[in-house]
CSV table of C-alpha atoms in Angstrom, one decimal:
chain,number,residue,atom,x,y,z
A,1,UNK,CA,13.1,11.1,-88.8
A,2,UNK,CA,14.3,10.5,-85.3
A,3,UNK,CA,17.3,8.4,-86.4
A,4,UNK,CA,18.9,11.4,-88.1
A,5,UNK,CA,18.4,13.6,-85.0
A,6,UNK,CA,20.1,11.0,-82.8
A,7,UNK,CA,23.0,10.7,-85.3
A,8,UNK,CA,23.8,14.4,-85.2
A,9,UNK,CA,23.2,14.7,-81.4
A,10,UNK,CA,26.4,12.8,-81.0
A,11,UNK,CA,28.5,15.7,-82.5
A,12,UNK,CA,28.6,17.6,-79.2
A,13,UNK,CA,32.0,19.3,-79.4
A,14,UNK,CA,31.6,23.1,-79.5
A,15,UNK,CA,33.1,24.8,-82.5
A,16,UNK,CA,33.1,28.5,-83.3
A,17,UNK,CA,32.9,28.4,-87.0
A,18,UNK,CA,31.1,26.4,-89.7
A,19,UNK,CA,32.9,23.2,-90.6
A,20,UNK,CA,32.3,21.6,-93.9
A,21,UNK,CA,32.3,17.8,-93.5
A,22,UNK,CA,33.9,15.7,-96.1
A,23,UNK,CA,31.5,13.6,-98.1
A,24,UNK,CA,33.1,10.3,-97.7
A,25,UNK,CA,33.5,10.7,-93.9
A,26,UNK,CA,29.8,11.7,-93.4
A,27,UNK,CA,28.5,8.8,-95.6
A,28,UNK,CA,30.5,6.4,-93.4
A,29,UNK,CA,29.2,7.8,-90.2
A,30,UNK,CA,25.6,8.0,-91.3
A,31,UNK,CA,25.5,4.5,-92.6
A,32,UNK,CA,27.1,3.1,-89.4
A,33,UNK,CA,24.9,4.9,-86.9
A,34,UNK,CA,21.6,4.5,-88.8
A,35,UNK,CA,22.2,0.7,-88.9
A,36,UNK,CA,22.9,0.8,-85.1
A,37,UNK,CA,19.8,2.8,-84.2
A,38,UNK,CA,17.4,1.5,-86.8
A,39,UNK,CA,14.0,0.6,-85.5
A,40,UNK,CA,13.6,3.7,-83.3
A,41,UNK,CA,10.1,5.1,-83.1
A,42,UNK,CA,9.0,8.0,-85.4
A,43,UNK,CA,7.6,11.3,-84.4
A,44,UNK,CA,5.4,13.4,-86.7
A,45,UNK,CA,7.5,16.4,-86.0
A,46,UNK,CA,10.9,15.0,-87.0
A,47,UNK,CA,12.4,15.4,-90.5
A,48,UNK,CA,11.8,12.7,-93.0
A,49,UNK,CA,14.5,11.1,-95.1
A,50,UNK,CA,13.2,12.9,-98.2
A,51,UNK,CA,14.4,16.1,-96.7
A,52,UNK,CA,17.9,14.9,-96.0
A,53,UNK,CA,20.4,16.9,-98.2
A,54,UNK,CA,23.3,15.5,-100.0
A,55,UNK,CA,26.5,15.3,-98.0
A,56,UNK,CA,28.1,18.2,-99.9
A,57,UNK,CA,25.3,20.5,-98.6
A,58,UNK,CA,25.4,19.4,-94.9
A,59,UNK,CA,27.0,21.8,-92.4
A,60,UNK,CA,27.2,21.8,-88.6
A,61,UNK,CA,27.0,25.3,-87.1
A,62,UNK,CA,27.2,26.8,-83.6
A,63,UNK,CA,25.5,29.9,-82.1
A,64,UNK,CA,25.5,31.3,-78.6
A,65,UNK,CA,24.2,34.8,-79.2
A,66,UNK,CA,20.5,34.2,-79.1
A,67,UNK,CA,18.5,36.7,-77.0
A,68,UNK,CA,17.3,35.2,-73.7
A,69,UNK,CA,14.6,37.1,-71.9
A,70,UNK,CA,14.0,36.3,-68.2
A,71,UNK,CA,11.7,37.7,-65.5
A,72,UNK,CA,10.8,36.8,-61.9
A,73,UNK,CA,7.2,35.8,-61.3
A,74,UNK,CA,5.2,34.6,-58.3
A,75,UNK,CA,4.7,30.9,-58.3
A,76,UNK,CA,1.2,29.3,-58.4
A,77,UNK,CA,-0.2,27.5,-55.3
A,78,UNK,CA,1.5,24.2,-54.9
A,79,UNK,CA,-0.2,20.9,-54.0
A,80,UNK,CA,1.0,19.9,-50.5
A,81,UNK,CA,-1.2,17.1,-49.2
A,82,UNK,CA,0.4,14.0,-47.9
A,83,UNK,CA,3.9,14.8,-49.0
A,84,UNK,CA,6.9,12.9,-47.6
A,85,UNK,CA,7.9,15.8,-45.2
A,86,UNK,CA,6.0,18.6,-43.5
A,87,UNK,CA,7.6,22.0,-43.2
A,88,UNK,CA,7.4,24.2,-40.1
A,89,UNK,CA,9.0,27.5,-39.1
A,90,UNK,CA,9.7,31.0,-40.4
A,91,UNK,CA,12.6,32.8,-42.0
A,92,UNK,CA,13.3,36.5,-42.7
A,93,UNK,CA,15.6,36.3,-45.7
A,94,UNK,CA,17.4,39.6,-46.6
A,95,UNK,CA,16.6,39.0,-50.3
A,96,UNK,CA,13.4,37.0,-50.3
A,97,UNK,CA,11.6,38.4,-47.2
A,98,UNK,CA,9.5,36.6,-44.7
A,99,UNK,CA,8.4,33.0,-45.4
A,100,UNK,CA,6.2,31.0,-43.0
A,101,UNK,CA,5.4,27.3,-43.1
A,102,UNK,CA,2.5,25.8,-41.1
A,103,UNK,CA,0.7,22.5,-41.1
A,104,UNK,CA,-2.8,21.1,-40.9
A,105,UNK,CA,-2.9,17.5,-39.8
A,106,UNK,CA,-5.4,14.8,-38.9
A,107,UNK,CA,-4.8,12.8,-35.7
A,108,UNK,CA,-5.6,9.1,-36.2
A,109,UNK,CA,-6.2,6.2,-33.9
A,110,UNK,CA,-3.7,3.4,-33.8
A,111,UNK,CA,-6.0,0.6,-32.8
A,112,UNK,CA,-9.0,1.1,-30.4
A,113,UNK,CA,-7.7,2.8,-27.2
A,114,UNK,CA,-8.6,1.5,-23.8
A,115,UNK,CA,-7.6,3.5,-20.8
A,116,UNK,CA,-8.3,1.0,-18.0
A,117,UNK,CA,-10.5,1.6,-14.9
A,118,UNK,CA,-11.0,5.1,-13.7
A,119,UNK,CA,-8.2,6.5,-15.9
A,120,UNK,CA,-6.6,9.9,-15.2
A,121,UNK,CA,-4.8,11.9,-17.8
A,122,UNK,CA,-1.2,13.0,-17.0
A,123,UNK,CA,-0.2,14.9,-20.1
A,124,UNK,CA,-0.6,15.2,-23.8
A,125,UNK,CA,2.6,15.6,-25.9
A,126,UNK,CA,2.9,16.4,-29.6
A,127,UNK,CA,6.1,14.8,-30.8
A,128,UNK,CA,7.5,15.9,-34.2
A,129,UNK,CA,10.5,14.0,-35.7
A,130,UNK,CA,13.1,16.1,-37.4
A,131,UNK,CA,14.1,15.2,-41.0
A,132,UNK,CA,16.2,18.3,-41.9
A,133,UNK,CA,16.1,22.0,-42.2
A,134,UNK,CA,17.0,25.1,-44.3
A,135,UNK,CA,18.3,28.4,-43.0
A,136,UNK,CA,19.7,29.6,-39.7
A,137,UNK,CA,18.8,27.5,-36.7
A,138,UNK,CA,20.4,29.9,-34.2
A,139,UNK,CA,17.2,32.0,-33.8
A,140,UNK,CA,14.1,31.2,-31.9
A,141,UNK,CA,10.8,30.2,-33.4
A,142,UNK,CA,7.2,30.3,-32.0
A,143,UNK,CA,4.7,27.5,-32.7
A,144,UNK,CA,1.0,27.6,-31.7
A,145,UNK,CA,-1.3,24.6,-31.8
A,146,UNK,CA,-5.0,24.8,-32.4
A,147,UNK,CA,-8.0,22.5,-32.7
A,148,UNK,CA,-9.3,22.3,-36.2
A,149,UNK,CA,-13.1,22.9,-36.7
A,150,UNK,CA,-13.2,21.8,-40.4
A,151,UNK,CA,-12.8,18.3,-41.8
A,152,UNK,CA,-9.7,17.4,-43.8
A,153,UNK,CA,-10.0,14.3,-46.1
A,154,UNK,CA,-7.2,11.9,-47.0
A,155,UNK,CA,-8.7,11.4,-50.5
A,156,UNK,CA,-8.9,15.1,-51.4
A,157,UNK,CA,-6.4,17.4,-53.1
A,158,UNK,CA,-5.2,20.4,-51.2
A,159,UNK,CA,-2.9,23.3,-52.1
A,160,UNK,CA,-0.4,25.4,-50.2
A,161,UNK,CA,-2.8,28.4,-50.1
A,162,UNK,CA,-5.6,26.4,-48.4
A,163,UNK,CA,-6.8,27.7,-45.1
A,164,UNK,CA,-8.9,25.5,-42.7
A,165,UNK,CA,-11.0,26.9,-39.9
A,166,UNK,CA,-9.8,26.4,-36.4
A,167,UNK,CA,-10.8,27.2,-32.8
A,168,UNK,CA,-9.1,30.5,-32.0
A,169,UNK,CA,-7.9,29.4,-28.5
A,170,UNK,CA,-4.5,27.8,-28.6
A,171,UNK,CA,-4.2,24.3,-27.0
A,172,UNK,CA,-0.4,24.5,-26.9
A,173,UNK,CA,2.4,26.9,-27.6
A,174,UNK,CA,6.2,26.6,-27.7
A,175,UNK,CA,9.1,29.0,-28.2
A,176,UNK,CA,12.0,26.9,-29.4
A,177,UNK,CA,15.4,27.0,-31.1
A,178,UNK,CA,15.5,24.3,-33.8
A,179,UNK,CA,17.8,21.4,-33.0
A,180,UNK,CA,17.4,19.1,-36.0
A,181,UNK,CA,20.7,17.2,-35.3
A,182,UNK,CA,20.6,17.0,-31.5
A,183,UNK,CA,19.2,13.9,-29.8
A,184,UNK,CA,16.7,14.3,-27.0
A,185,UNK,CA,16.9,12.8,-23.5
A,186,UNK,CA,13.6,11.8,-22.0
A,187,UNK,CA,13.9,10.2,-18.6
A,188,UNK,CA,16.5,7.5,-19.1
A,189,UNK,CA,16.1,7.3,-22.8
A,190,UNK,CA,18.1,9.1,-25.5
A,191,UNK,CA,15.9,9.6,-28.6
A,192,UNK,CA,16.3,10.8,-32.1
A,193,UNK,CA,16.1,14.5,-32.7
A,194,UNK,CA,12.5,15.7,-32.3
A,195,UNK,CA,10.4,18.6,-31.1
A,196,UNK,CA,8.0,18.2,-28.1
A,197,UNK,CA,5.0,20.4,-27.5
A,198,UNK,CA,2.9,20.0,-24.4
A,199,UNK,CA,-0.8,20.4,-25.2
A,200,UNK,CA,-3.7,21.4,-23.0
A,201,UNK,CA,-4.4,19.2,-19.9
A,202,UNK,CA,-8.1,20.0,-20.6
A,203,UNK,CA,-7.8,18.3,-24.0
A,204,UNK,CA,-6.1,15.3,-22.4
A,205,UNK,CA,-8.8,15.0,-19.8
A,206,UNK,CA,-11.5,15.2,-22.5
A,207,UNK,CA,-9.9,12.4,-24.5
A,208,UNK,CA,-9.6,10.1,-21.4
A,209,UNK,CA,-13.2,10.9,-20.6
A,210,UNK,CA,-14.2,9.2,-23.8
A,211,UNK,CA,-12.9,5.8,-22.5
A,212,UNK,CA,-15.3,3.1,-23.7
A,213,UNK,CA,-17.5,5.5,-25.8
A,214,UNK,CA,-18.4,5.3,-29.5
A,215,UNK,CA,-16.0,8.2,-30.3
A,216,UNK,CA,-13.1,5.9,-29.7
A,217,UNK,CA,-14.7,2.8,-31.3
A,218,UNK,CA,-13.4,3.4,-34.8
A,219,UNK,CA,-11.1,5.9,-36.6
A,220,UNK,CA,-14.0,7.2,-38.6
A,221,UNK,CA,-15.9,8.0,-35.4
A,222,UNK,CA,-12.9,9.6,-33.9
A,223,UNK,CA,-12.2,11.8,-36.9
A,224,UNK,CA,-15.8,13.0,-36.9
A,225,UNK,CA,-15.3,14.0,-33.3
A,226,UNK,CA,-11.7,15.3,-33.4
A,227,UNK,CA,-11.0,16.9,-36.7
A,228,UNK,CA,-7.3,17.5,-36.3
A,229,UNK,CA,-4.7,20.1,-35.4
A,230,UNK,CA,-3.4,23.3,-36.8
A,231,UNK,CA,0.3,23.8,-36.2
A,232,UNK,CA,0.8,27.5,-36.8
A,233,UNK,CA,4.3,29.0,-37.1
A,234,UNK,CA,4.6,32.7,-36.3
A,235,UNK,CA,6.6,35.0,-38.6
A,236,UNK,CA,10.1,36.0,-37.4
A,237,UNK,CA,11.8,39.3,-38.0
A,238,UNK,CA,15.4,38.0,-38.2
A,239,UNK,CA,17.1,35.1,-40.1
A,240,UNK,CA,15.5,31.8,-39.1
A,241,UNK,CA,15.0,28.3,-40.4
A,242,UNK,CA,12.3,26.2,-41.9
A,243,UNK,CA,12.5,22.7,-40.3
A,244,UNK,CA,11.5,19.5,-42.0
A,245,UNK,CA,9.5,16.9,-40.1
A,246,UNK,CA,8.7,13.3,-40.9
A,247,UNK,CA,5.1,12.8,-39.8
A,248,UNK,CA,5.3,9.0,-40.2
A,249,UNK,CA,7.8,9.0,-37.3
A,250,UNK,CA,5.8,11.7,-35.4
A,251,UNK,CA,2.9,11.2,-33.0
A,252,UNK,CA,0.6,12.6,-30.4
A,253,UNK,CA,1.2,10.8,-27.1
A,254,UNK,CA,-1.4,10.7,-24.3
A,255,UNK,CA,0.2,9.8,-20.9
A,256,UNK,CA,-2.3,8.5,-18.3
A,257,UNK,CA,-2.7,6.1,-15.4
A,258,UNK,CA,-5.6,4.1,-13.9
A,259,UNK,CA,-6.2,2.7,-10.4
A,260,UNK,CA,-3.1,0.6,-10.8
A,261,UNK,CA,-1.1,3.8,-10.6
A,262,UNK,CA,1.1,2.5,-13.4
A,263,UNK,CA,2.1,5.1,-15.9
A,264,UNK,CA,0.8,4.2,-19.4
A,265,UNK,CA,0.6,5.9,-22.8
A,266,UNK,CA,-1.3,5.7,-26.0
A,267,UNK,CA,0.0,7.0,-29.4
A,268,UNK,CA,-2.1,8.7,-32.0
A,269,UNK,CA,-0.7,8.7,-35.5
A,270,UNK,CA,0.0,11.8,-37.6
A,271,UNK,CA,0.5,9.8,-40.9
A,272,UNK,CA,-3.0,10.5,-42.2
A,273,UNK,CA,-4.3,13.6,-44.0
A,274,UNK,CA,-1.9,16.5,-43.7
A,275,UNK,CA,-1.4,19.7,-45.6
A,276,UNK,CA,1.3,22.4,-45.6
A,277,UNK,CA,0.4,26.0,-45.8
A,278,UNK,CA,3.0,28.5,-47.1
A,279,UNK,CA,3.0,32.3,-47.1
A,280,UNK,CA,5.5,34.8,-48.3
A,281,UNK,CA,5.9,38.5,-47.7
A,282,UNK,CA,8.3,40.2,-50.2
A,283,UNK,CA,7.6,43.8,-49.2
A,284,UNK,CA,10.7,46.0,-49.3
A,285,UNK,CA,13.0,43.2,-50.5
A,286,UNK,CA,14.9,42.9,-53.8
A,287,UNK,CA,12.5,40.1,-54.9
A,288,UNK,CA,9.5,42.3,-54.0
A,289,UNK,CA,10.9,45.3,-55.9
A,290,UNK,CA,11.5,43.2,-59.0
A,291,UNK,CA,8.0,41.7,-58.9
A,292,UNK,CA,6.6,45.2,-58.8
A,293,UNK,CA,8.9,46.5,-61.6
A,294,UNK,CA,10.8,43.9,-63.7
A,295,UNK,CA,13.5,46.5,-64.6
A,296,UNK,CA,14.6,46.8,-61.0
A,297,UNK,CA,17.7,44.8,-60.3
A,298,UNK,CA,17.2,42.9,-63.6
A,299,UNK,CA,20.7,41.6,-63.8
A,300,UNK,CA,19.5,38.7,-61.6
A,301,UNK,CA,16.3,36.7,-61.2
A,302,UNK,CA,15.0,34.5,-58.4
A,303,UNK,CA,13.6,31.1,-57.7
A,304,UNK,CA,12.2,29.8,-54.5
A,305,UNK,CA,10.6,26.7,-53.1
A,306,UNK,CA,7.4,26.6,-51.0
A,307,UNK,CA,5.3,28.1,-53.8
A,308,UNK,CA,7.5,31.2,-53.7
A,309,UNK,CA,8.8,32.6,-57.0
A,310,UNK,CA,9.9,31.2,-60.3
A,311,UNK,CA,11.8,32.6,-63.3
A,312,UNK,CA,10.2,32.7,-66.8
A,313,UNK,CA,12.6,32.3,-69.7
A,314,UNK,CA,11.8,33.0,-73.4
A,315,UNK,CA,13.7,33.1,-76.7
A,316,UNK,CA,11.9,35.8,-78.7
A,317,UNK,CA,13.9,35.6,-81.9
A,318,UNK,CA,14.5,31.8,-82.1
A,319,UNK,CA,12.6,31.4,-85.3
A,320,UNK,CA,14.9,33.8,-87.2
A,321,UNK,CA,17.2,30.7,-87.5
A,322,UNK,CA,14.7,29.6,-90.1
A,323,UNK,CA,15.1,32.7,-92.3
A,324,UNK,CA,17.6,31.0,-94.6
A,325,UNK,CA,16.0,27.5,-94.5
A,326,UNK,CA,15.2,24.7,-92.1
A,327,UNK,CA,17.7,23.6,-89.5
A,328,UNK,CA,18.2,20.4,-87.5
A,329,UNK,CA,19.1,21.0,-83.8
A,330,UNK,CA,21.7,18.6,-82.6
A,331,UNK,CA,21.9,20.2,-79.2
A,332,UNK,CA,20.5,23.2,-77.4
A,333,UNK,CA,22.1,24.0,-74.1
A,334,UNK,CA,20.7,26.6,-71.7
A,335,UNK,CA,23.3,27.6,-69.2
A,336,UNK,CA,22.3,29.4,-65.9
A,337,UNK,CA,24.8,30.7,-63.4
A,338,UNK,CA,24.1,31.3,-59.8
A,339,UNK,CA,24.3,34.8,-58.3
A,340,UNK,CA,25.5,36.1,-55.0
A,341,UNK,CA,25.7,33.4,-52.3
A,342,UNK,CA,24.4,34.5,-48.9
A,343,UNK,CA,25.1,31.9,-46.2
A,344,UNK,CA,23.4,29.9,-44.9
A,345,UNK,CA,21.1,30.0,-48.0
A,346,UNK,CA,22.8,27.5,-50.2
A,347,UNK,CA,21.4,27.1,-53.8
A,348,UNK,CA,19.3,24.0,-54.5
A,349,UNK,CA,21.2,20.9,-55.7
A,350,UNK,CA,18.7,20.4,-58.5
A,351,UNK,CA,16.2,22.7,-60.3
A,352,UNK,CA,13.7,22.0,-63.1
A,353,UNK,CA,13.0,23.7,-66.4
A,354,UNK,CA,9.3,23.2,-67.2
A,355,UNK,CA,7.0,24.5,-69.9
A,356,UNK,CA,3.3,24.8,-70.6
A,357,UNK,CA,1.4,22.4,-72.9
A,358,UNK,CA,-1.3,23.5,-75.3
A,359,UNK,CA,-3.8,23.3,-72.4
A,360,UNK,CA,-1.7,25.7,-70.3
A,361,UNK,CA,-0.6,23.0,-67.8
A,362,UNK,CA,2.9,22.9,-66.5
A,363,UNK,CA,4.8,19.9,-68.0
A,364,UNK,CA,8.3,18.7,-68.5
A,365,UNK,CA,9.8,19.2,-72.0
A,366,UNK,CA,10.1,16.0,-74.0
A,367,UNK,CA,13.9,16.1,-73.4
A,368,UNK,CA,13.3,15.2,-69.8
A,369,UNK,CA,11.6,11.9,-70.7
A,370,UNK,CA,14.2,11.1,-73.4
A,371,UNK,CA,17.0,11.2,-70.8
A,372,UNK,CA,16.8,12.9,-67.4
A,373,UNK,CA,20.6,13.0,-67.2
A,374,UNK,CA,21.0,14.6,-70.6
A,375,UNK,CA,18.1,17.0,-69.8
A,376,UNK,CA,20.2,18.3,-66.8
A,377,UNK,CA,19.3,20.6,-64.0
A,378,UNK,CA,21.9,19.4,-61.4
A,379,UNK,CA,24.1,22.1,-59.7
A,380,UNK,CA,27.6,22.1,-61.0
A,381,UNK,CA,29.6,23.3,-58.0
A,382,UNK,CA,32.7,23.9,-60.1
A,383,UNK,CA,31.0,26.3,-62.5
A,384,UNK,CA,28.3,27.4,-60.0
A,385,UNK,CA,25.5,26.8,-62.3
A,386,UNK,CA,23.0,24.6,-64.1
A,387,UNK,CA,22.8,23.3,-67.6
A,388,UNK,CA,19.7,22.1,-69.5
A,389,UNK,CA,19.6,20.4,-73.0
A,390,UNK,CA,16.2,21.2,-74.6
A,391,UNK,CA,17.0,20.4,-78.3
A,392,UNK,CA,14.0,18.2,-78.9
A,393,UNK,CA,11.5,20.7,-77.5
A,394,UNK,CA,12.9,23.6,-79.5
A,395,UNK,CA,13.0,21.5,-82.6
A,396,UNK,CA,9.3,20.9,-82.2
A,397,UNK,CA,8.8,24.6,-81.8
A,398,UNK,CA,10.8,25.4,-84.9
A,399,UNK,CA,8.9,22.7,-86.9
A,400,UNK,CA,5.6,24.2,-85.8
A,401,UNK,CA,4.4,21.1,-83.9
A,402,UNK,CA,4.1,23.1,-80.7
A,403,UNK,CA,3.4,26.8,-80.4
A,404,UNK,CA,5.2,27.5,-77.1
A,405,UNK,CA,8.9,27.9,-76.4
A,406,UNK,CA,8.6,29.7,-73.0
A,407,UNK,CA,10.1,27.9,-70.0
A,408,UNK,CA,9.9,28.3,-66.2
A,409,UNK,CA,12.7,27.6,-63.7
A,410,UNK,CA,11.4,26.0,-60.5
A,411,UNK,CA,13.0,24.2,-57.6
A,412,UNK,CA,12.9,20.4,-57.5
A,413,UNK,CA,10.9,19.1,-54.5
A,414,UNK,CA,9.4,22.5,-53.9
A,415,UNK,CA,6.8,21.2,-51.5
A,416,UNK,CA,9.3,19.5,-49.2
A,417,UNK,CA,12.2,21.9,-49.5
A,418,UNK,CA,12.6,25.5,-48.3
A,419,UNK,CA,15.6,26.5,-50.4
A,420,UNK,CA,16.0,29.4,-52.9
A,421,UNK,CA,18.5,30.8,-55.4
A,422,UNK,CA,19.7,34.0,-57.0
A,423,UNK,CA,20.5,33.4,-60.7
A,424,UNK,CA,22.1,35.6,-63.4
A,425,UNK,CA,19.4,36.9,-65.8
A,426,UNK,CA,19.3,37.0,-69.5
A,427,UNK,CA,20.4,40.6,-69.4
A,428,UNK,CA,23.3,40.2,-67.0
A,429,UNK,CA,26.3,42.2,-68.4
A,430,UNK,CA,28.9,39.7,-67.2
A,431,UNK,CA,27.5,36.1,-67.0
A,432,UNK,CA,24.0,36.1,-68.5
A,433,UNK,CA,21.9,33.1,-69.3
A,434,UNK,CA,23.1,31.6,-72.5
A,435,UNK,CA,21.5,29.4,-75.1
A,436,UNK,CA,24.0,27.5,-77.1
A,437,UNK,CA,22.7,25.9,-80.3
A,438,UNK,CA,24.5,23.2,-82.3
A,439,UNK,CA,22.6,22.8,-85.5
A,440,UNK,CA,22.7,21.7,-89.1
A,441,UNK,CA,21.4,23.8,-92.0
A,442,UNK,CA,19.1,21.9,-94.4
A,443,UNK,CA,19.1,23.5,-97.8
C-alpha cells in the first residue's frame, strides 16, 4: 500500500544499528500519517495492509555495504534535430580524446525576396549567434561550409550519427578563435557575440540571378532548389572548445545593390530543419583503454555528452536482502563522487540516472516522476558529487514487478551540452559509489 511506503520514507535519518521502535510511539505515528495521506493512489506492486506486521515486529535498518558494479560504455546515437542550440567545434581532451561537432541546416526564406532592378551581389555572410561554450577557447578552430545535396525535412527524426551528402567543394572556410563573450563591431554597429563566415561570391551571384523566378516564389520551391548547408568542424590536436550557437538568432545575409547603388540586404533564416552530427575518437586515451578492457583504470568511470560515453551501474546481490523475508524500502540513496578535475573541463551541474523498461527503451525510474527534487542528480559542490534516491524503483524490483535493476548515468541536456565528468567507480578503494538502504523488515 502506497500510504505505508510514504509513512516510512519520512524516517530519513541515517542510523548504524537496528532500532526497535516502541509500540505506542509507532501506533501514534502510523495513525496520524495515514489519516493525513489517505486517498493516495494504489500500485499493484506496493504492500497491502494485510502484510503489515504488528508494531512489536517492526524494525528500521540501514545498510551501505551493497556491491555496486559499474562500467563505462559507449552511448547510443542521440536525437539531435531541432534542438534549442547547435554545437560546433572540436576539442582534444587528454582523457576523452577528440570530439567534433558539426551541423546540417536548412536555409529558409523570410518572405519572398525581391532584389530590385538589375541587382548585383556584394557578399554572402553566414552569421552564427553564440549561446555559450565548453572547453578551452584559446585555441584556433577550422570551419568549412558546403552545399548539401540531400534533402533534410523538418518533420523527420534525425540522430547524431546521421550523415547527409554534400558537394565536396567548400563554399566557405574560416579559421577562428572562439569569442563567445566578445561583442562584434560591424561598421558603426556593436553587435552581440557571433561568428561571421564569408561564403562564395559565386553562390551569392547565383541567388541574385534567381530574382523574380519561381525558385524564390515560395519556401517549398526554394528548399527544393537549395537544400541547405553543411557546417563541418575539423578535428583539432590540442585542447579546444565546443561552441554553442542559437540558430533562431542566426542567419544567412545576402548583401546586394541595384541600379540605385544603395546597399541592401536580405536575411535567410536558419531556424528550420537542423541536425547536429557528433563524432568521438578515444584511441590511446584513458576512456578508450577502459572501453577496450574494463579492468584498465577501473577505479573511475566516465560520462560524456554529445552521445559520447555513459556509465552502467548494477546491484548484483540486491535480492539477498530478501533471504530472511520481505523488506520495505524507505529510502535508497546512490551516492556518486566526482574524480579528478582537469580545468577547464568542469563537471556537469546535473546528470540523470536512467534505466531500461521491459521493451528495452531508456526511461526514467518512477522516482523521477514522484519528485524530481527527491530523485536528485544535481551536483553538490561541497561534497563534489551527486545523489539519487531510487527507493520506489528498487522496491518494484524486489517485489518482482519489474525484472531490471540496472541503471545508466548520462548527462542532462546531452544534445545541447559538450561537458563530461570523471566519477569514482563501484570498485574505487577510497570513495566508491555507495548504495545506502534504509529499510524495514517485514516478518
